[in-house]
GROMACS .gro file of C-alpha atoms in nm:
model
  253
    1ASN     CA    1   0.003  -0.005  -0.007
    2PHE     CA    2   0.281   0.247   0.090
    3ILE     CA    3   0.518   0.167  -0.218
    4THR     CA    4   0.637   0.473  -0.429
    5THR     CA    5   0.578   0.390  -0.801
    6GLY     CA    6   0.867   0.591  -0.951
    7TRP     CA    7   1.226   0.558  -1.020
    8ARG     CA    8   1.498   0.631  -0.748
    9VAL     CA    9   1.763   0.892  -0.843
   10ASP     CA   10   2.120   0.771  -0.797
   11SER     CA   11   2.037   0.537  -0.529
   12LYS     CA   12   1.928   0.827  -0.294
   13SER     CA   13   1.689   0.763  -0.020
   14CYS     CA   14   1.422   0.986  -0.115
   15ASP     CA   15   1.487   1.143  -0.461
   16TRP     CA   16   1.241   1.004  -0.720
   17ASP     CA   17   1.167   1.038  -1.087
   18PHE     CA   18   0.814   0.975  -1.245
   19ARG     CA   19   0.810   0.937  -1.624
   20SER     CA   20   0.491   0.910  -1.827
   21ASN     CA   21   0.478   0.623  -2.097
   22SER     CA   22   0.229   0.395  -2.244
   23SER     CA   23   0.238   0.158  -1.945
   24HIS     CA   24   0.280   0.409  -1.665
   25HIS     CA   25   0.082   0.724  -1.612
   26ASN     CA   26  -0.039   0.742  -1.267
   27GLY     CA   27   0.088   0.626  -0.940
   28LYS     CA   28   0.176   0.710  -0.572
   29PHE     CA   29   0.471   0.852  -0.365
   30PHE     CA   30   0.506   0.895   0.007
   31SER     CA   31   0.751   1.074   0.249
   32PRO     CA   32   1.018   0.847   0.395
   33GLY     CA   33   0.877   0.568   0.634
   34TYR     CA   34   0.499   0.647   0.561
   35PRO     CA   35   0.283   0.554   0.733
   36GLN     CA   36   0.516   0.595   1.033
   37ASN     CA   37   0.678   0.920   1.138
   38TYR     CA   38   0.919   1.071   0.862
   39LYS     CA   39   1.282   1.093   0.967
   40PRO     CA   40   1.421   1.430   1.072
   41SER     CA   41   1.639   1.618   0.846
   42SER     CA   42   1.469   1.469   0.547
   43SER     CA   43   1.517   1.620   0.207
   44CYS     CA   44   1.329   1.479  -0.071
   45ARG     CA   45   1.281   1.564  -0.441
   46TYR     CA   46   0.994   1.423  -0.659
   47ARG     CA   47   1.040   1.506  -1.038
   48PHE     CA   48   0.748   1.436  -1.286
   49PHE     CA   49   0.797   1.403  -1.669
   50ALA     CA   50   0.489   1.394  -1.864
   51ARG     CA   51   0.451   1.328  -2.235
   52PRO     CA   52   0.394   1.612  -2.499
   53GLY     CA   53   0.042   1.735  -2.457
   54GLU     CA   54   0.023   1.602  -2.123
   55ARG     CA   55   0.007   1.791  -1.774
   56VAL     CA   56   0.089   1.659  -1.429
   57ARG     CA   57  -0.190   1.637  -1.163
   58VAL     CA   58  -0.078   1.556  -0.799
   59LEU     CA   59  -0.345   1.492  -0.530
   60PHE     CA   60  -0.200   1.503  -0.169
   61THR     CA   61  -0.445   1.280   0.027
   62ASN     CA   62  -0.269   1.338   0.369
   63ILE     CA   63  -0.029   1.608   0.491
   64GLN     CA   64   0.050   1.631   0.841
   65LEU     CA   65   0.387   1.813   0.919
   66HIS     CA   66   0.520   1.988   1.210
   67HIS     CA   67   0.413   2.356   1.204
   68ILE     CA   68   0.446   2.654   1.435
   69ASP     CA   69   0.272   2.958   1.278
   70ALA     CA   70   0.010   3.056   1.040
   71SER     CA   71   0.253   3.086   0.752
   72CYS     CA   72   0.461   2.832   0.580
   73ARG     CA   73   0.754   3.078   0.512
   74ASP     CA   74   0.914   3.000   0.823
   75SER     CA   75   0.775   2.666   0.892
   76PRO     CA   76   1.058   2.395   0.966
   77ASP     CA   77   0.878   2.127   0.774
   78VAL     CA   78   0.733   2.219   0.433
   79ILE     CA   79   0.615   2.067   0.097
   80THR     CA   80   0.664   2.300  -0.198
   81VAL     CA   81   0.551   2.234  -0.555
   82TYR     CA   82   0.716   2.397  -0.861
   83ASP     CA   83   0.559   2.445  -1.194
   84GLY     CA   84   0.860   2.314  -1.392
   85ILE     CA   85   1.169   2.092  -1.387
   86ASP     CA   86   1.343   2.225  -1.083
   87ASN     CA   87   1.327   2.465  -0.784
   88THR     CA   88   1.406   2.779  -1.026
   89SER     CA   89   1.044   2.745  -1.175
   90ALA     CA   90   0.729   2.921  -1.026
   91VAL     CA   91   0.584   2.792  -0.697
   92ILE     CA   92   0.236   2.681  -0.754
   93GLY     CA   93   0.178   2.531  -0.414
   94GLN     CA   94   0.310   2.522  -0.075
   95PHE     CA   95   0.194   2.319   0.230
   96CYS     CA   96   0.250   2.278   0.602
   97GLY     CA   97   0.076   2.174   0.904
   98ILE     CA   98  -0.244   1.953   0.838
   99HIS     CA   99  -0.413   1.923   0.501
  100ASN     CA  100  -0.639   1.677   0.298
  101ALA     CA  101  -0.722   1.660  -0.078
  102GLU     CA  102  -0.475   1.925  -0.200
  103GLU     CA  103  -0.464   1.945  -0.574
  104VAL     CA  104  -0.206   2.091  -0.798
  105ILE     CA  105  -0.189   2.070  -1.170
  106SER     CA  106   0.115   2.167  -1.394
  107THR     CA  107   0.081   2.413  -1.685
  108GLY     CA  108   0.336   2.216  -1.891
  109THR     CA  109   0.488   1.869  -1.905
  110ASN     CA  110   0.703   1.894  -1.571
  111LEU     CA  111   0.634   1.918  -1.203
  112TYR     CA  112   0.879   1.931  -0.926
  113VAL     CA  113   0.796   1.861  -0.555
  114ALA     CA  114   1.038   1.934  -0.268
  115PHE     CA  115   0.978   1.806   0.099
  116THR     CA  116   1.213   1.934   0.357
  117CYS     CA  117   1.213   1.917   0.738
  118ASP     CA  118   1.434   1.998   1.025
  119ASP     CA  119   1.600   1.781   1.261
  120ARG     CA  120   1.319   1.766   1.536
  121ASN     CA  121   0.945   1.743   1.597
  122GLU     CA  122   0.866   1.504   1.303
  123LYS     CA  123   0.487   1.452   1.301
  124GLN     CA  124   0.297   1.126   1.318
  125GLU     CA  125   0.138   1.024   0.999
  126PHE     CA  126  -0.209   0.903   0.965
  127GLN     CA  127  -0.411   0.710   0.725
  128CYS     CA  128  -0.756   0.907   0.648
  129ASN     CA  129  -0.917   0.809   0.318
  130GLN     CA  130  -1.004   0.447   0.289
  131LYS     CA  131  -1.175   0.218   0.015
  132ILE     CA  132  -1.330  -0.081   0.206
  133GLU     CA  133  -1.430  -0.379  -0.033
  134SER     CA  134  -1.630  -0.682   0.105
  135PRO     CA  135  -1.400  -0.948  -0.041
  136ASN     CA  136  -1.111  -0.805   0.163
  137HIS     CA  137  -1.290  -0.671   0.473
  138HIS     CA  138  -1.611  -0.823   0.546
  139ASN     CA  139  -1.668  -0.642   0.874
  140GLY     CA  140  -1.459  -0.416   1.093
  141THR     CA  141  -1.429  -0.058   1.217
  142ILE     CA  142  -1.363   0.288   1.095
  143SER     CA  143  -1.272   0.585   1.326
  144SER     CA  144  -1.149   0.949   1.319
  145PRO     CA  145  -0.766   0.998   1.306
  146PHE     CA  146  -0.605   0.922   1.651
  147HIS     CA  147  -0.921   0.802   1.812
  148PRO     CA  148  -0.984   0.780   2.093
  149GLU     CA  149  -0.760   1.093   2.136
  150ALA     CA  150  -0.821   1.431   1.977
  151TYR     CA  151  -0.826   1.434   1.600
  152PRO     CA  152  -0.658   1.732   1.391
  153ALA     CA  153  -0.850   2.032   1.251
  154ASP     CA  154  -0.906   2.104   0.894
  155ILE     CA  155  -0.918   1.763   0.762
  156SER     CA  156  -1.174   1.559   0.555
  157CYS     CA  157  -1.172   1.191   0.557
  158ARG     CA  158  -1.353   0.968   0.319
  159TYR     CA  159  -1.457   0.602   0.385
  160GLU     CA  160  -1.599   0.418   0.072
  161PHE     CA  161  -1.766   0.102   0.115
  162ILE     CA  162  -1.798  -0.119  -0.193
  163GLY     CA  163  -1.998  -0.465  -0.165
  164VAL     CA  164  -2.103  -0.703  -0.443
  165GLY     CA  165  -2.425  -0.842  -0.590
  166ARG     CA  166  -2.701  -0.823  -0.323
  167GLU     CA  167  -2.481  -0.721  -0.033
  168ARG     CA  168  -2.574  -0.412   0.180
  169ILE     CA  169  -2.355  -0.210   0.418
  170GLN     CA  170  -2.474  -0.204   0.769
  171LEU     CA  171  -2.327   0.061   0.984
  172ARG     CA  172  -2.344   0.110   1.374
  173PHE     CA  173  -2.198   0.413   1.529
  174LEU     CA  174  -2.027   0.302   1.874
  175HIS     CA  175  -1.896   0.642   1.980
  176LEU     CA  176  -1.950   1.014   1.856
  177ASP     CA  177  -1.779   1.300   2.017
  178LEU     CA  178  -1.726   1.593   1.784
  179TYR     CA  179  -1.661   1.973   1.853
  180TYR     CA  180  -1.992   2.132   1.828
  181ALA     CA  181  -2.030   2.513   1.837
  182ASN     CA  182  -2.411   2.570   1.828
  183GLY     CA  183  -2.536   2.475   2.169
  184ASP     CA  184  -2.604   2.143   2.343
  185PRO     CA  185  -2.400   1.859   2.187
  186MET     CA  186  -2.617   1.594   2.325
  187GLU     CA  187  -2.919   1.762   2.116
  188PRO     CA  188  -2.755   1.923   1.824
  189LEU     CA  189  -3.000   2.083   1.586
  190ASP     CA  190  -2.751   2.246   1.340
  191CYS     CA  191  -2.429   2.113   1.221
  192THR     CA  192  -2.330   2.422   1.029
  193GLY     CA  193  -1.978   2.529   1.122
  194SER     CA  194  -1.918   2.227   1.348
  195ASP     CA  195  -1.730   1.912   1.297
  196SER     CA  196  -1.951   1.630   1.159
  197VAL     CA  197  -1.995   1.278   0.973
  198SER     CA  198  -2.208   1.246   0.685
  199VAL     CA  199  -2.344   0.923   0.534
  200TYR     CA  200  -2.405   0.906   0.157
  201ILE     CA  201  -2.612   0.627  -0.024
  202PHE     CA  202  -2.667   0.576  -0.404
  203ILE     CA  203  -3.009   0.641  -0.555
  204ASN     CA  204  -3.068   0.613  -0.925
  205GLY     CA  205  -2.697   0.584  -0.970
  206ARG     CA  206  -2.604   0.920  -0.794
  207MET     CA  207  -2.449   0.975  -0.447
  208GLU     CA  208  -2.724   1.123  -0.234
  209GLU     CA  209  -2.671   1.251   0.127
  210LEU     CA  210  -2.855   1.039   0.392
  211LYS     CA  211  -2.799   1.278   0.681
  212THR     CA  212  -2.507   1.463   0.857
  213TRP     CA  213  -2.459   1.411   1.251
  214CYS     CA  214  -2.248   1.628   1.490
  215GLY     CA  215  -2.207   1.670   1.851
  216ARG     CA  216  -2.229   1.368   2.072
  217LYS     CA  217  -2.588   1.194   1.986
  218LEU     CA  218  -2.528   0.861   1.824
  219PRO     CA  219  -2.683   0.817   1.487
  220PRO     CA  220  -2.940   0.525   1.470
  221MET     CA  221  -2.839   0.189   1.305
  222LEU     CA  222  -2.796   0.255   0.934
  223MET     CA  223  -2.818   0.033   0.610
  224SER     CA  224  -2.749   0.104   0.267
  225ASN     CA  225  -3.006   0.052  -0.005
  226GLN     CA  226  -2.754  -0.068  -0.266
  227HIS     CA  227  -2.393  -0.242  -0.236
  228LYS     CA  228  -2.229   0.107  -0.189
  229MET     CA  229  -2.211   0.354   0.097
  230THR     CA  230  -1.976   0.644   0.168
  231VAL     CA  231  -1.905   0.813   0.504
  232GLU     CA  232  -1.723   1.164   0.527
  233PHE     CA  233  -1.581   1.326   0.846
  234ARG     CA  234  -1.510   1.681   0.833
  235SER     CA  235  -1.329   1.874   1.103
  236TYR     CA  236  -1.273   2.258   1.138
  237HIS     CA  237  -1.158   2.282   1.485
  238SER     CA  238  -0.894   2.120   1.711
  239SER     CA  239  -0.983   2.063   2.075
  240SER     CA  240  -0.812   1.832   2.330
  241THR     CA  241  -1.150   1.757   2.499
  242VAL     CA  242  -1.316   1.580   2.190
  243THR     CA  243  -1.242   1.212   2.095
  244GLY     CA  244  -1.388   1.168   1.740
  245PHE     CA  245  -1.585   0.877   1.639
  246LYS     CA  246  -1.589   0.508   1.596
  247ALA     CA  247  -1.827   0.300   1.393
  248GLN     CA  248  -1.863  -0.077   1.329
  249TYR     CA  249  -1.949  -0.184   0.957
  250SER     CA  250  -2.073  -0.523   0.813
  251PHE     CA  251  -2.143  -0.626   0.474
  252VAL     CA  252  -2.458  -0.831   0.482
  253THR     CA  253  -2.689  -1.004   0.224
   0.00000   0.00000   0.00000
């Protein structure tokens, strides 16, 4: 699951090239040691080479770096994306702290990603977006990052369930404790601006929201109407007093 699908540069530990060809036009790359902590004093370079007429699209599904203030300018750990062959090209993205689902697209055939960090305070990585298929995982649990400890702010996690045939997905929430800004978390009336969990089912081939929950009141037992279901967790706040969510799933016929 965590193998970088490129070519190492001169046997260096984390310098990689990615070249588009007839058999290779997409893949994955990771910080050193992912999903464990990245190593202190890392300096990694990822170079992308597209074919004529192509551009390079990178989607960062999980970024969690040590961060000290609101700006990335003085951050000790940072990812910088350049619109070209090296770090003399224009900067089109810079990320520090915690992010999910950040997309950058080159204007030409090259993209250059640099990841640098200092010699301390490496961050614990976490796995957020999951695709769960019944042949591999017939039942189990999902949870917010770091549950039962506090989850990070400003993240969006998606859990996709995919069954086969007449299977349906049964979902039971075992725990719900999310930051709630609008009153009593045991009787939440409006989830606007609060951290939340949304469940989506498929109707006539389209994904439709079943409902969104927030606060601390557990949702009822849920069942999909087809063999697919999606759960999305969104956080806007960071609080040491909330512990996130945990839910149990089963594929049933």
